[in-house]
CSV table of C-alpha atoms in Angstrom, one decimal:
chain,number,residue,atom,x,y,z
A,86,MET,CA,-32.2,-114.2,56.0
A,87,ALA,CA,-34.0,-111.2,54.2
A,88,GLU,CA,-31.5,-108.3,53.0
A,89,PRO,CA,-31.3,-105.2,55.1
A,90,SER,CA,-34.0,-102.9,53.6
A,91,VAL,CA,-32.4,-99.8,51.6
A,92,ALA,CA,-34.2,-96.7,50.6
A,93,THR,CA,-33.7,-96.2,46.9
A,94,ASN,CA,-33.9,-92.7,46.5
A,95,ALA,CA,-30.5,-91.9,47.7
A,96,MET,CA,-27.4,-91.6,45.8
A,97,ILE,CA,-25.9,-93.2,48.6
A,98,ALA,CA,-27.3,-95.3,51.2
A,99,VAL,CA,-25.5,-97.1,54.1
A,100,ASP,CA,-27.7,-99.5,56.2
A,101,ARG,CA,-26.8,-101.1,59.5
A,102,LEU,CA,-23.0,-101.3,58.4
A,103,CYS,CA,-21.0,-103.3,61.1
A,104,LYS,CA,-17.0,-103.9,61.1
A,105,SER,CA,-15.0,-105.4,63.6
A,106,PHE,CA,-11.2,-106.1,63.5
A,107,GLY,CA,-10.7,-108.6,66.3
A,108,GLU,CA,-12.1,-107.2,69.6
A,109,LEU,CA,-12.3,-103.7,68.0
A,110,LYS,CA,-15.3,-102.9,66.9
A,111,ALA,CA,-14.7,-99.9,64.4
A,112,VAL,CA,-18.3,-99.5,62.8
A,113,GLN,CA,-21.4,-100.3,64.9
A,114,ASP,CA,-24.9,-100.5,63.2
A,115,VAL,CA,-24.3,-97.2,61.2
A,116,SER,CA,-27.0,-96.2,58.9
A,117,PHE,CA,-27.3,-93.1,56.7
A,118,GLU,CA,-28.3,-91.4,53.4
A,119,VAL,CA,-26.6,-89.1,51.1
A,120,HIS,CA,-28.9,-87.4,49.0
A,121,ARG,CA,-27.9,-86.9,45.2
A,122,GLY,CA,-25.8,-83.7,44.9
A,123,GLU,CA,-25.5,-82.9,48.6
A,124,THR,CA,-22.1,-82.3,50.3
A,125,PHE,CA,-22.6,-84.6,53.7
A,126,GLY,CA,-19.9,-84.6,56.3
A,127,LEU,CA,-18.8,-87.4,58.4
A,128,ILE,CA,-16.9,-86.2,61.5
A,129,GLY,CA,-15.6,-87.6,64.8
A,130,PRO,CA,-12.3,-87.9,66.9
A,131,ASN,CA,-9.6,-90.4,66.0
A,132,GLY,CA,-10.7,-94.2,65.9
A,133,ALA,CA,-14.4,-93.0,65.5
A,134,GLY,CA,-14.7,-95.2,62.8
A,135,LYS,CA,-14.8,-92.8,59.7
A,136,SER,CA,-11.9,-94.0,57.5
A,137,THR,CA,-13.5,-97.7,58.0
A,138,THR,CA,-16.8,-96.6,57.1
A,139,ILE,CA,-15.5,-94.9,54.1
A,140,SER,CA,-13.6,-98.1,52.9
A,141,ILE,CA,-16.4,-100.0,53.1
A,142,ILE,CA,-18.2,-97.5,51.1
A,143,VAL,CA,-15.7,-97.5,48.3
A,144,GLY,CA,-15.4,-101.1,48.2
A,145,ALA,CA,-12.0,-101.5,49.7
A,146,ILE,CA,-12.7,-103.9,52.4
A,147,ASP,CA,-16.1,-105.9,53.1
A,148,GLY,CA,-18.3,-105.2,56.1
A,149,ASP,CA,-19.3,-107.8,58.6
A,150,GLY,CA,-22.8,-107.0,57.9
A,151,GLY,CA,-25.3,-104.3,56.6
A,152,ARG,CA,-25.4,-103.2,53.2
A,153,VAL,CA,-24.1,-100.0,50.9
A,154,THR,CA,-25.7,-99.0,47.8
A,155,ILE,CA,-24.5,-96.2,45.3
A,156,ASP,CA,-27.1,-94.9,43.0
A,157,GLY,CA,-29.4,-97.9,44.0
A,158,ARG,CA,-27.1,-100.5,43.2
A,159,ASP,CA,-25.2,-102.9,45.7
A,160,ILE,CA,-21.4,-101.8,46.3
A,161,ARG,CA,-20.8,-105.9,46.0
A,162,GLU,CA,-21.2,-105.7,42.5
A,163,GLY,CA,-17.5,-104.8,42.1
A,164,ALA,CA,-16.2,-102.8,39.4
A,165,PRO,CA,-19.4,-101.4,37.4
A,166,VAL,CA,-20.8,-99.6,40.6
A,167,ARG,CA,-16.9,-98.8,41.8
A,168,ARG,CA,-16.5,-96.7,38.8
A,169,LEU,CA,-19.4,-94.4,40.0
A,170,ILE,CA,-17.0,-93.6,42.8
A,171,GLY,CA,-13.9,-91.3,43.0
A,172,LEU,CA,-11.7,-91.7,46.5
A,173,ALA,CA,-9.2,-89.2,47.4
A,174,PRO,CA,-7.9,-90.7,50.4
A,175,GLN,CA,-6.3,-89.6,53.4
A,176,SER,CA,-3.2,-91.3,53.2
A,177,LEU,CA,-2.0,-90.0,49.5
A,178,ALA,CA,-2.7,-92.3,46.5
A,179,LEU,CA,0.5,-91.0,44.5
A,180,TYR,CA,3.6,-92.0,43.1
A,181,ASP,CA,6.2,-89.9,44.1
A,182,VAL,CA,8.7,-91.2,41.2
A,183,LEU,CA,5.9,-90.2,38.8
A,184,SER,CA,5.1,-86.9,37.5
A,185,ALA,CA,1.5,-85.2,37.9
A,186,GLU,CA,0.9,-86.2,34.4
A,187,ARG,CA,1.9,-89.5,34.3
A,188,ASN,CA,-0.1,-90.2,37.5
A,189,LEU,CA,-3.1,-89.0,36.2
A,190,ALA,CA,-2.4,-90.8,32.8
A,191,PHE,CA,-2.0,-94.0,35.0
A,192,PHE,CA,-5.3,-93.7,37.1
A,193,GLY,CA,-7.3,-92.7,34.2
A,194,ALA,CA,-6.4,-95.9,32.5
A,195,LEU,CA,-7.1,-98.0,35.3
A,196,TYR,CA,-10.7,-96.6,34.6
A,197,GLY,CA,-10.4,-97.6,31.0
A,198,LEU,CA,-9.8,-94.5,29.7
A,199,SER,CA,-7.4,-94.2,26.6
A,200,GLY,CA,-6.3,-92.1,23.6
A,201,GLU,CA,-7.8,-88.5,23.2
A,202,ARG,CA,-10.2,-89.1,25.8
A,203,LEU,CA,-7.8,-90.1,28.2
A,204,HIS,CA,-5.5,-86.9,27.0
A,205,GLU,CA,-8.5,-84.6,27.7
A,206,ARG,CA,-9.3,-85.6,31.1
A,207,VAL,CA,-5.2,-85.5,32.2
A,208,ASN,CA,-5.3,-81.5,30.8
A,209,TRP,CA,-8.5,-80.7,32.3
A,210,ALA,CA,-7.2,-82.4,35.7
A,211,LEU,CA,-4.0,-80.7,35.7
A,212,LYS,CA,-6.0,-77.3,35.1
A,213,PHE,CA,-8.1,-78.1,37.8
A,214,ALA,CA,-5.7,-78.7,40.6
A,215,GLN,CA,-3.8,-75.7,39.2
A,216,LEU,CA,-0.4,-77.9,38.2
A,217,GLU,CA,-0.2,-77.2,34.4
A,218,ASP,CA,3.0,-75.4,34.8
A,219,ARG,CA,4.3,-78.2,37.0
A,220,ARG,CA,3.1,-81.2,34.8
A,221,ARG,CA,6.4,-82.8,34.2
A,222,GLY,CA,7.6,-82.4,37.7
A,223,LEU,CA,7.7,-85.6,40.0
A,224,VAL,CA,5.6,-85.7,42.5
A,225,LYS,CA,8.4,-85.9,45.1
A,226,THR,CA,9.2,-82.5,44.6
A,227,TYR,CA,6.0,-81.1,45.3
A,228,SER,CA,4.9,-79.3,48.2
A,229,GLY,CA,2.0,-81.1,50.7
A,230,GLY,CA,-0.5,-78.6,49.2
A,231,MET,CA,0.1,-79.5,45.6
A,232,LYS,CA,0.4,-83.2,46.5
A,233,ARG,CA,-3.3,-82.6,48.0
A,234,ARG,CA,-4.5,-81.1,44.7
A,235,LEU,CA,-3.0,-83.4,42.7
A,236,ASN,CA,-4.8,-86.1,44.9
A,237,LEU,CA,-8.0,-84.8,44.4
A,238,ALA,CA,-7.7,-84.6,40.6
A,239,CYS,CA,-6.8,-88.1,40.4
A,240,ALA,CA,-10.1,-89.1,42.3
A,241,LEU,CA,-12.0,-87.0,39.4
A,242,ILE,CA,-10.0,-88.2,36.4
A,243,HIS,CA,-12.8,-90.7,35.3
A,244,GLU,CA,-15.7,-87.9,36.1
A,245,PRO,CA,-17.3,-89.9,38.8
A,246,GLN,CA,-20.7,-89.2,40.1
A,247,VAL,CA,-19.8,-89.5,43.6
A,248,LEU,CA,-16.9,-88.3,45.6
A,249,LEU,CA,-15.2,-89.5,49.0
A,250,LEU,CA,-12.8,-87.2,50.4
A,251,ASP,CA,-11.1,-88.4,53.5
A,252,GLU,CA,-9.4,-85.6,55.1
A,253,PRO,CA,-8.2,-83.6,52.1
A,254,THR,CA,-7.0,-80.7,53.3
A,255,VAL,CA,-4.6,-82.3,56.2
A,256,GLY,CA,-1.2,-80.7,56.0
A,257,VAL,CA,-1.9,-78.2,53.6
A,258,ASP,CA,-0.9,-74.3,53.3
A,259,PRO,CA,-3.9,-71.9,53.7
A,260,GLN,CA,-3.9,-71.0,49.9
A,261,SER,CA,-4.1,-74.6,48.7
A,262,ARG,CA,-6.9,-75.3,51.4
A,263,ASN,CA,-8.9,-72.3,50.0
A,264,HIS,CA,-8.3,-73.9,46.3
A,265,ILE,CA,-9.7,-77.3,47.8
A,266,PHE,CA,-12.9,-75.6,49.2
A,267,GLU,CA,-13.6,-73.6,46.0
A,268,CYS,CA,-13.0,-76.9,44.1
A,269,ILE,CA,-15.4,-78.7,46.3
A,270,GLU,CA,-18.1,-76.1,46.1
A,271,ARG,CA,-17.6,-76.3,42.0
A,272,LEU,CA,-18.4,-79.9,42.2
A,273,LYS,CA,-21.3,-79.6,44.3
A,274,ALA,CA,-22.5,-76.9,41.8
A,275,GLU,CA,-22.2,-79.5,39.1
A,276,GLY,CA,-24.3,-82.2,40.8
A,277,ARG,CA,-21.7,-84.4,42.3
A,278,THR,CA,-22.8,-86.3,45.7
A,279,ILE,CA,-19.6,-85.8,47.9
A,280,ILE,CA,-19.1,-87.3,51.7
A,281,TYR,CA,-16.4,-85.3,53.3
A,282,THR,CA,-14.6,-86.2,56.4
A,283,THR,CA,-12.4,-83.8,58.1
A,284,HIS,CA,-11.3,-82.9,61.5
A,285,TYR,CA,-11.9,-79.1,61.0
A,286,MET,CA,-15.3,-78.0,62.4
A,287,GLU,CA,-15.0,-75.1,60.2
A,288,GLU,CA,-14.6,-76.9,57.1
A,289,ALA,CA,-17.7,-78.8,57.6
A,290,GLN,CA,-19.4,-75.9,58.5
A,291,ARG,CA,-18.8,-74.1,55.5
A,292,LEU,CA,-19.1,-76.9,53.1
A,293,CYS,CA,-21.7,-79.6,54.5
A,294,ASP,CA,-25.5,-79.9,53.6
A,295,ARG,CA,-25.8,-82.0,56.6
A,296,ILE,CA,-23.3,-83.4,59.4
A,297,ALA,CA,-22.8,-86.7,60.6
A,298,ILE,CA,-21.0,-87.0,63.9
A,299,MET,CA,-19.4,-90.6,64.7
A,300,ASP,CA,-17.6,-91.9,67.9
A,301,HIS,CA,-16.5,-95.5,69.1
A,302,GLY,CA,-17.9,-96.8,65.6
A,303,ARG,CA,-21.5,-95.4,66.5
A,304,LEU,CA,-23.6,-92.5,64.8
A,305,LEU,CA,-24.0,-90.1,67.5
A,306,ALA,CA,-26.0,-87.4,65.4
A,307,LEU,CA,-27.2,-86.3,62.1
A,308,ASP,CA,-28.7,-83.4,60.9
A,309,THR,CA,-28.2,-79.8,59.3
A,310,LEU,CA,-25.7,-77.5,61.1
A,311,ASP,CA,-28.4,-75.5,62.4
A,312,SER,CA,-30.7,-78.3,63.8
A,313,LEU,CA,-27.4,-79.9,65.5
A,314,VAL,CA,-26.6,-76.9,67.1
A,315,ALA,CA,-30.2,-76.4,68.5
A,316,ALA,CA,-30.5,-79.8,69.8
A,317,HIS,CA,-27.2,-80.2,70.9
A,318,GLY,CA,-25.3,-76.9,71.2
A,319,GLY,CA,-26.3,-75.8,74.9
A,320,ALA,CA,-26.5,-72.2,76.2
A,321,SER,CA,-24.4,-68.8,74.6
A,322,MET,CA,-22.1,-67.5,76.8
A,323,VAL,CA,-22.3,-63.8,77.4
A,324,ALA,CA,-19.7,-61.4,78.1
A,325,ALA,CA,-19.9,-57.9,78.9
A,326,ASP,CA,-18.4,-54.8,80.7
A,327,LEU,CA,-20.8,-52.6,82.7
A,328,VAL,CA,-20.8,-49.0,82.7
A,329,ALA,CA,-21.3,-49.3,86.5
A,330,ALA,CA,-22.5,-51.5,89.0
A,331,PRO,CA,-26.4,-51.8,89.4
A,332,THR,CA,-28.1,-50.5,92.5
A,333,ASP,CA,-29.5,-53.9,93.2
A,334,PRO,CA,-27.1,-57.0,92.2
A,335,SER,CA,-29.9,-59.4,92.5
A,336,ILE,CA,-30.9,-58.6,89.1
A,337,LEU,CA,-27.7,-59.8,87.5
A,338,PRO,CA,-27.7,-63.3,86.3
A,339,GLU,CA,-24.3,-63.9,88.1
A,340,ALA,CA,-21.9,-61.8,90.3
A,341,LEU,CA,-19.8,-59.1,89.0
A,342,ASP,CA,-16.1,-59.4,88.9
A,343,GLY,CA,-15.4,-55.7,89.0
A,344,LEU,CA,-17.5,-54.3,86.3
A,345,HIS,CA,-17.2,-57.8,84.4
A,346,LEU,CA,-20.3,-59.8,83.8
A,347,ARG,CA,-20.3,-63.2,82.5
A,348,PHE,CA,-22.9,-65.6,82.2
A,349,MET,CA,-24.8,-68.6,80.1
A,350,SER,CA,-28.2,-68.3,78.6
A,351,GLU,CA,-30.5,-70.0,76.1
A,352,ARG,CA,-31.9,-66.7,75.2
A,353,PRO,CA,-29.0,-64.5,75.2
A,354,LEU,CA,-30.4,-61.6,73.5
A,355,GLU,CA,-33.6,-61.3,75.6
A,356,GLU,CA,-31.8,-61.7,78.9
A,357,VAL,CA,-29.6,-58.6,77.7
A,358,SER,CA,-32.7,-56.7,76.7
A,359,ARG,CA,-34.1,-57.6,80.5
A,360,LEU,CA,-31.2,-56.2,82.1
A,361,ALA,CA,-31.0,-52.9,79.8
A,362,THR,CA,-34.8,-52.5,80.9
A,363,ARG,CA,-33.8,-52.6,84.3
A,364,GLY,CA,-31.4,-49.9,83.8
A,365,VAL,CA,-28.3,-51.9,83.0
A,366,ALA,CA,-25.9,-49.9,81.0
A,367,PHE,CA,-23.4,-51.9,78.9
A,368,ALA,CA,-19.8,-50.5,78.0
A,369,THR,CA,-18.7,-53.7,76.0
A,370,LEU,CA,-21.0,-56.8,75.2
A,371,ASN,CA,-20.4,-60.1,73.4
A,372,VAL,CA,-22.4,-62.9,72.7
A,373,THR,CA,-20.8,-66.3,71.8
A,374,ARG,CA,-23.3,-68.7,70.6
A,375,PRO,CA,-22.9,-72.6,70.3
A,376,ASN,CA,-21.4,-73.8,67.0
A,377,LEU,CA,-20.1,-77.0,65.6
A,378,GLU,CA,-17.3,-77.4,67.9
A,379,THR,CA,-19.4,-77.0,70.9
A,380,VAL,CA,-21.8,-80.0,69.4
A,381,PHE,CA,-18.8,-82.0,68.6
A,382,LEU,CA,-17.4,-81.6,72.1
A,383,SER,CA,-20.7,-82.2,73.9
A,384,LEU,CA,-21.4,-85.5,72.2
A,385,THR,CA,-18.0,-87.0,71.9
A,386,GLY,CA,-16.4,-85.3,75.1
A,387,ARG,CA,-13.3,-83.3,75.9
A,388,SER,CA,-10.8,-86.2,76.7
A,389,LEU,CA,-7.8,-86.1,74.3
A,390,ARG,CA,-7.6,-88.9,71.6
A,391,ASP,CA,-4.1,-89.9,70.4
Protein backbone atom coordinates (compact mmCIF):
# COMPACT_ATOMS: atom_id res chain seq x y z
CA MET A 1 0.00 0.00 0.00
CA ALA A 2 1.39 3.42 -0.95
CA GLU A 3 2.34 5.89 1.77
CA PRO A 4 0.02 8.92 2.09
CA SER A 5 1.36 11.91 0.26
CA VAL A 6 2.63 14.77 2.42
CA ALA A 7 3.82 18.17 1.28
CA THR A 8 7.43 18.84 2.30
CA ASN A 9 7.39 22.64 2.48
CA ALA A 10 5.51 22.70 5.79
CA MET A 11 7.18 22.52 9.20
CA ILE A 12 4.37 20.24 10.40
CA ALA A 13 2.31 18.13 7.99
CA VAL A 14 -0.61 16.02 9.17
CA ASP A 15 -2.02 13.80 6.44
CA ARG A 16 -5.25 11.77 6.73
CA LEU A 17 -4.77 11.07 10.43
CA CYS A 18 -7.13 8.57 12.11
CA LYS A 19 -7.38 7.24 15.66
CA SER A 20 -10.07 5.19 17.41
CA PHE A 21 -10.46 4.01 20.99
CA GLY A 22 -12.81 1.06 20.75
CA GLU A 23 -16.01 2.35 19.17
CA LEU A 24 -14.99 5.99 19.65
CA LYS A 25 -13.52 7.59 16.53
CA ALA A 26 -11.41 10.26 18.20
CA VAL A 27 -9.70 11.53 15.01
CA GLN A 28 -11.21 10.98 11.57
CA ASP A 29 -9.24 11.67 8.39
CA VAL A 30 -7.65 14.90 9.64
CA SER A 31 -5.19 16.73 7.38
CA PHE A 32 -3.51 20.12 7.76
CA GLU A 33 -0.14 21.84 7.42
CA VAL A 34 1.55 24.32 9.73
CA HIS A 35 3.94 26.71 8.04
CA ARG A 36 7.36 27.58 9.41
CA GLY A 37 7.13 30.39 11.96
CA GLU A 38 3.34 30.18 12.11
CA THR A 39 1.15 30.08 15.21
CA PHE A 40 -1.61 27.65 14.31
CA GLY A 41 -4.75 27.48 16.45
CA LEU A 42 -6.58 24.20 17.02
CA ILE A 43 -9.92 24.75 18.73
CA GLY A 44 -12.99 22.67 19.42
CA PRO A 45 -15.43 21.57 22.15
CA ASN A 46 -14.53 19.01 24.82
CA GLY A 47 -13.96 15.65 23.15
CA ALA A 48 -13.40 17.17 19.71
CA GLY A 49 -10.11 15.28 19.21
CA LYS A 50 -7.64 18.12 19.79
CA SER A 51 -5.55 16.48 22.51
CA THR A 52 -5.52 13.14 20.69
CA THR A 53 -4.23 14.89 17.57
CA ILE A 54 -1.52 16.63 19.60
CA SER A 55 -0.54 13.32 21.23
CA ILE A 56 -0.10 11.70 17.81
CA ILE A 57 1.89 14.65 16.45
CA VAL A 58 4.30 14.52 19.37
CA GLY A 59 4.63 10.75 19.09
CA ALA A 60 3.08 9.94 22.49
CA ILE A 61 0.56 7.61 20.84
CA ASP A 62 0.36 6.02 17.40
CA GLY A 63 -2.36 6.85 14.92
CA ASP A 64 -4.35 4.07 13.30
CA GLY A 65 -3.77 5.59 9.90
CA GLY A 66 -2.24 8.59 8.18
CA ARG A 67 1.12 10.23 8.64
CA VAL A 68 2.77 13.08 10.54
CA THR A 69 6.02 14.74 9.48
CA ILE A 70 8.09 17.37 11.28
CA ASP A 71 10.39 19.36 9.01
CA GLY A 72 9.89 16.67 6.36
CA ARG A 73 10.78 13.77 8.69
CA ASP A 74 8.29 11.11 9.74
CA ILE A 75 7.44 11.22 13.45
CA ARG A 76 7.85 7.43 13.48
CA GLU A 77 11.62 7.93 13.22
CA GLY A 78 11.48 8.44 16.99
CA ALA A 79 13.84 10.40 19.21
CA PRO A 80 15.77 12.36 16.53
CA VAL A 81 12.51 13.88 15.27
CA ARG A 82 10.92 14.27 18.69
CA ARG A 83 13.87 16.41 19.81
CA LEU A 84 12.59 19.04 17.36
CA ILE A 85 9.40 19.31 19.45
CA GLY A 86 8.61 20.93 22.77
CA LEU A 87 5.33 19.94 24.45
CA ALA A 88 3.50 21.85 27.17
CA PRO A 89 0.61 19.46 27.95
CA GLN A 90 -2.72 20.44 29.47
CA SER A 91 -2.03 18.09 32.41
CA LEU A 92 1.03 19.66 34.02
CA ALA A 93 4.21 17.66 33.35
CA LEU A 94 5.98 18.71 36.55
CA TYR A 95 7.28 17.01 39.69
CA ASP A 96 5.69 18.71 42.71
CA VAL A 97 8.38 17.50 45.14
CA LEU A 98 11.17 19.07 43.08
CA SER A 99 12.07 22.74 42.70
CA ALA A 100 11.71 24.65 39.44
CA GLU A 101 15.47 24.46 39.00
CA ARG A 102 15.56 20.68 39.43
CA ASN A 103 12.52 20.14 37.18
CA LEU A 104 14.22 22.07 34.42
CA ALA A 105 17.53 20.26 34.91
CA PHE A 106 15.75 16.90 34.79
CA PHE A 107 13.93 17.63 31.53
CA GLY A 108 17.04 19.19 30.01
CA ALA A 109 19.04 16.05 30.82
CA LEU A 110 16.38 13.92 29.12
CA TYR A 111 17.12 15.87 25.93
CA GLY A 112 20.85 15.28 26.27
CA LEU A 113 21.89 18.57 27.84
CA SER A 114 24.66 18.49 30.43
CA GLY A 115 27.36 20.55 32.09
CA GLU A 116 27.61 24.25 31.37
CA ARG A 117 25.09 24.10 28.55
CA LEU A 118 22.45 22.62 30.85
CA HIS A 119 23.24 25.26 33.48
CA GLU A 120 22.84 28.04 30.89
CA ARG A 121 19.50 26.69 29.66
CA VAL A 122 18.11 26.29 33.19
CA ASN A 123 19.00 29.90 33.98
CA TRP A 124 17.45 31.05 30.69
CA ALA A 125 14.24 29.11 31.37
CA LEU A 126 13.91 30.47 34.93
CA LYS A 127 14.25 34.01 33.61
CA PHE A 128 11.80 33.26 30.78
CA ALA A 129 9.21 32.01 33.29
CA GLN A 130 9.99 34.83 35.74
CA LEU A 131 10.75 32.30 38.47
CA GLU A 132 14.34 33.26 39.27
CA ASP A 133 13.48 34.28 42.83
CA ARG A 134 11.60 31.00 43.41
CA ARG A 135 14.05 28.71 41.65
CA ARG A 136 14.62 26.53 44.74
CA GLY A 137 11.02 26.51 45.97
CA LEU A 138 9.14 23.21 45.63
CA VAL A 139 6.63 23.20 42.79
CA LYS A 140 3.86 22.05 45.17
CA THR A 141 4.07 25.49 46.82
CA TYR A 142 3.56 27.36 43.51
CA SER A 143 0.39 29.06 42.32
CA GLY A 144 -1.43 27.78 39.24
CA GLY A 145 0.06 30.56 37.14
CA MET A 146 3.60 29.80 38.28
CA LYS A 147 3.14 26.12 37.43
CA ARG A 148 1.84 26.95 33.95
CA ARG A 149 4.81 29.23 33.30
CA LEU A 150 7.21 26.52 34.45
CA ASN A 151 5.38 23.95 32.32
CA LEU A 152 6.02 26.13 29.27
CA ALA A 153 9.66 26.70 30.25
CA CYS A 154 10.24 22.93 30.54
CA ALA A 155 8.93 22.52 26.98
CA LEU A 156 11.54 25.05 25.80
CA ILE A 157 14.58 23.84 27.73
CA HIS A 158 16.12 22.11 24.69
CA GLU A 159 15.38 24.95 22.22
CA PRO A 160 12.88 23.09 20.03
CA GLN A 161 11.92 24.37 16.59
CA VAL A 162 8.30 23.25 17.08
CA LEU A 163 6.17 23.99 20.14
CA LEU A 164 2.89 22.24 20.95
CA LEU A 165 0.82 24.07 23.57
CA ASP A 166 -2.27 22.23 24.81
CA GLU A 167 -4.53 24.61 26.77
CA PRO A 168 -1.52 26.48 28.23
CA THR A 169 -3.53 29.04 30.23
CA VAL A 170 -6.04 26.79 32.01
CA GLY A 171 -6.54 27.94 35.61
CA VAL A 172 -4.12 30.86 35.57
CA ASP A 173 -4.49 34.41 36.87
CA PRO A 174 -4.74 37.35 34.41
CA GLN A 175 -1.12 38.42 34.99
CA SER A 176 0.26 34.94 34.23
CA ARG A 177 -2.02 34.62 31.22
CA ASN A 178 -0.75 37.89 29.81
CA HIS A 179 2.86 36.83 30.49
CA ILE A 180 2.27 33.56 28.62
CA PHE A 181 0.78 35.50 25.69
CA GLU A 182 3.82 37.76 25.54
CA CYS A 183 6.14 34.75 25.70
CA ILE A 184 4.34 33.06 22.80
CA GLU A 185 4.47 36.23 20.74
CA ARG A 186 8.20 36.47 21.43
CA LEU A 187 8.75 32.84 20.44
CA LYS A 188 6.84 33.42 17.20
CA ALA A 189 8.98 36.49 16.46
CA GLU A 190 12.05 34.25 16.90
CA GLY A 191 10.72 31.92 14.20
CA ARG A 192 9.27 29.07 16.28
CA THR A 193 6.43 27.05 14.76
CA ILE A 194 3.58 26.71 17.25
CA ILE A 195 0.37 24.70 17.52
CA TYR A 196 -1.91 26.23 20.13
CA THR A 197 -5.05 24.51 21.42
CA THR A 198 -7.51 26.46 23.53
CA HIS A 199 -11.14 26.81 24.61
CA TYR A 200 -10.75 30.58 24.77
CA MET A 201 -11.71 32.27 21.52
CA GLU A 202 -10.03 35.57 22.42
CA GLU A 203 -6.70 33.75 22.81
CA ALA A 204 -6.92 32.23 19.34
CA GLN A 205 -7.93 35.58 17.88
CA ARG A 206 -4.95 37.32 19.44
CA LEU A 207 -2.23 34.74 18.85
CA CYS A 208 -3.00 32.61 15.81
CA ASP A 209 -2.22 33.25 12.14
CA ARG A 210 -4.66 30.54 11.07
CA ILE A 211 -7.26 28.59 13.02
CA ALA A 212 -8.62 25.08 12.57
CA ILE A 213 -11.94 24.10 14.16
CA MET A 214 -12.45 20.45 15.12
CA ASP A 215 -15.50 18.56 16.36
CA HIS A 216 -16.27 14.85 16.73
CA GLY A 217 -12.78 14.05 15.47
CA ARG A 218 -13.17 15.90 12.17
CA LEU A 219 -11.72 19.14 10.85
CA LEU A 220 -14.68 21.41 10.11
CA ALA A 221 -12.92 24.55 8.90
CA LEU A 222 -9.40 25.99 8.57
CA ASP A 223 -8.44 29.51 7.54
CA THR A 224 -7.42 32.93 8.78
CA LEU A 225 -9.70 34.59 11.32
CA ASP A 226 -11.08 37.09 8.79
CA SER A 227 -11.79 34.38 6.23
CA LEU A 228 -13.50 32.13 8.79
CA VAL A 229 -15.72 34.99 9.93
CA ALA A 230 -16.56 35.92 6.34
CA ALA A 231 -17.45 32.32 5.45
CA HIS A 232 -19.22 31.17 8.61
CA GLY A 233 -19.90 34.17 10.85
CA GLY A 234 -23.27 35.18 9.47
CA ALA A 235 -24.89 38.59 9.87
CA SER A 236 -24.07 41.46 12.21
CA MET A 237 -26.44 42.60 14.94
CA VAL A 238 -27.52 46.25 14.88
CA ALA A 239 -29.04 47.72 18.06
CA ALA A 240 -30.13 51.36 18.13
CA ASP A 241 -32.30 53.85 19.97
CA LEU A 242 -34.06 56.31 17.68
CA VAL A 243 -34.67 59.97 18.41
CA ALA A 244 -38.25 59.55 17.16
CA ALA A 245 -40.30 56.94 15.36
CA PRO A 246 -40.37 57.45 11.55
CA THR A 247 -43.59 58.58 9.92
CA ASP A 248 -43.49 55.50 7.71
CA PRO A 249 -42.58 52.48 9.92
CA SER A 250 -42.32 50.25 6.82
CA ILE A 251 -38.87 51.67 6.04
CA LEU A 252 -37.49 49.90 9.14
CA PRO A 253 -36.09 46.37 8.76
CA GLU A 254 -37.82 45.30 12.00
CA ALA A 255 -40.63 46.64 14.17
CA LEU A 256 -39.74 49.12 16.92
CA ASP A 257 -39.89 48.25 20.60
CA GLY A 258 -40.74 51.71 21.85
CA LEU A 259 -37.91 53.64 20.25
CA HIS A 260 -35.50 50.67 20.30
CA LEU A 261 -34.61 49.06 16.97
CA ARG A 262 -32.82 45.72 16.67
CA PHE A 263 -32.08 43.80 13.46
CA MET A 264 -29.60 41.49 11.75
CA SER A 265 -27.81 42.53 8.56
CA GLU A 266 -25.08 41.22 6.27
CA ARG A 267 -24.22 44.86 5.42
CA PRO A 268 -24.98 46.79 8.62
CA LEU A 269 -23.29 50.07 7.71
CA GLU A 270 -25.07 50.22 4.35
CA GLU A 271 -28.39 49.55 6.08
CA VAL A 272 -27.79 52.26 8.71
CA SER A 273 -26.81 54.72 5.95
CA ARG A 274 -30.01 53.86 4.04
CA LEU A 275 -32.11 54.52 7.12
CA ALA A 276 -30.34 57.82 7.76
CA THR A 277 -31.06 59.02 4.20
CA ARG A 278 -34.74 58.21 4.84
CA GLY A 279 -34.76 60.56 7.80
CA VAL A 280 -34.18 58.12 10.67
CA ALA A 281 -32.22 59.84 13.46
CA PHE A 282 -30.19 57.65 15.82
CA ALA A 283 -29.74 58.54 19.49
CA THR A 284 -27.50 55.50 20.04
CA LEU A 285 -26.10 52.94 17.64
CA ASN A 286 -24.20 49.71 18.25
CA VAL A 287 -23.05 47.20 15.60
CA THR A 288 -21.92 43.79 16.83
CA ARG A 289 -20.01 42.01 14.11
CA PRO A 290 -19.54 38.24 14.05
CA ASN A 291 -16.29 36.97 15.56
CA LEU A 292 -14.54 33.65 16.16
CA GLU A 293 -17.02 32.69 18.87
CA THR A 294 -19.86 33.22 16.38
CA VAL A 295 -18.07 30.98 13.88
CA PHE A 296 -17.32 28.36 16.54
CA LEU A 297 -20.95 28.12 17.68
CA SER A 298 -22.19 28.12 14.09
CA LEU A 299 -20.02 25.12 13.22
CA THR A 300 -20.13 23.12 16.46
CA GLY A 301 -23.58 24.02 17.80
CA ARG A 302 -24.75 25.56 21.06
CA SER A 303 -25.45 22.38 23.02
CA LEU A 304 -23.51 21.99 26.26
CA ARG A 305 -20.53 19.59 26.22
CA ASP A 306 -19.64 17.97 29.56
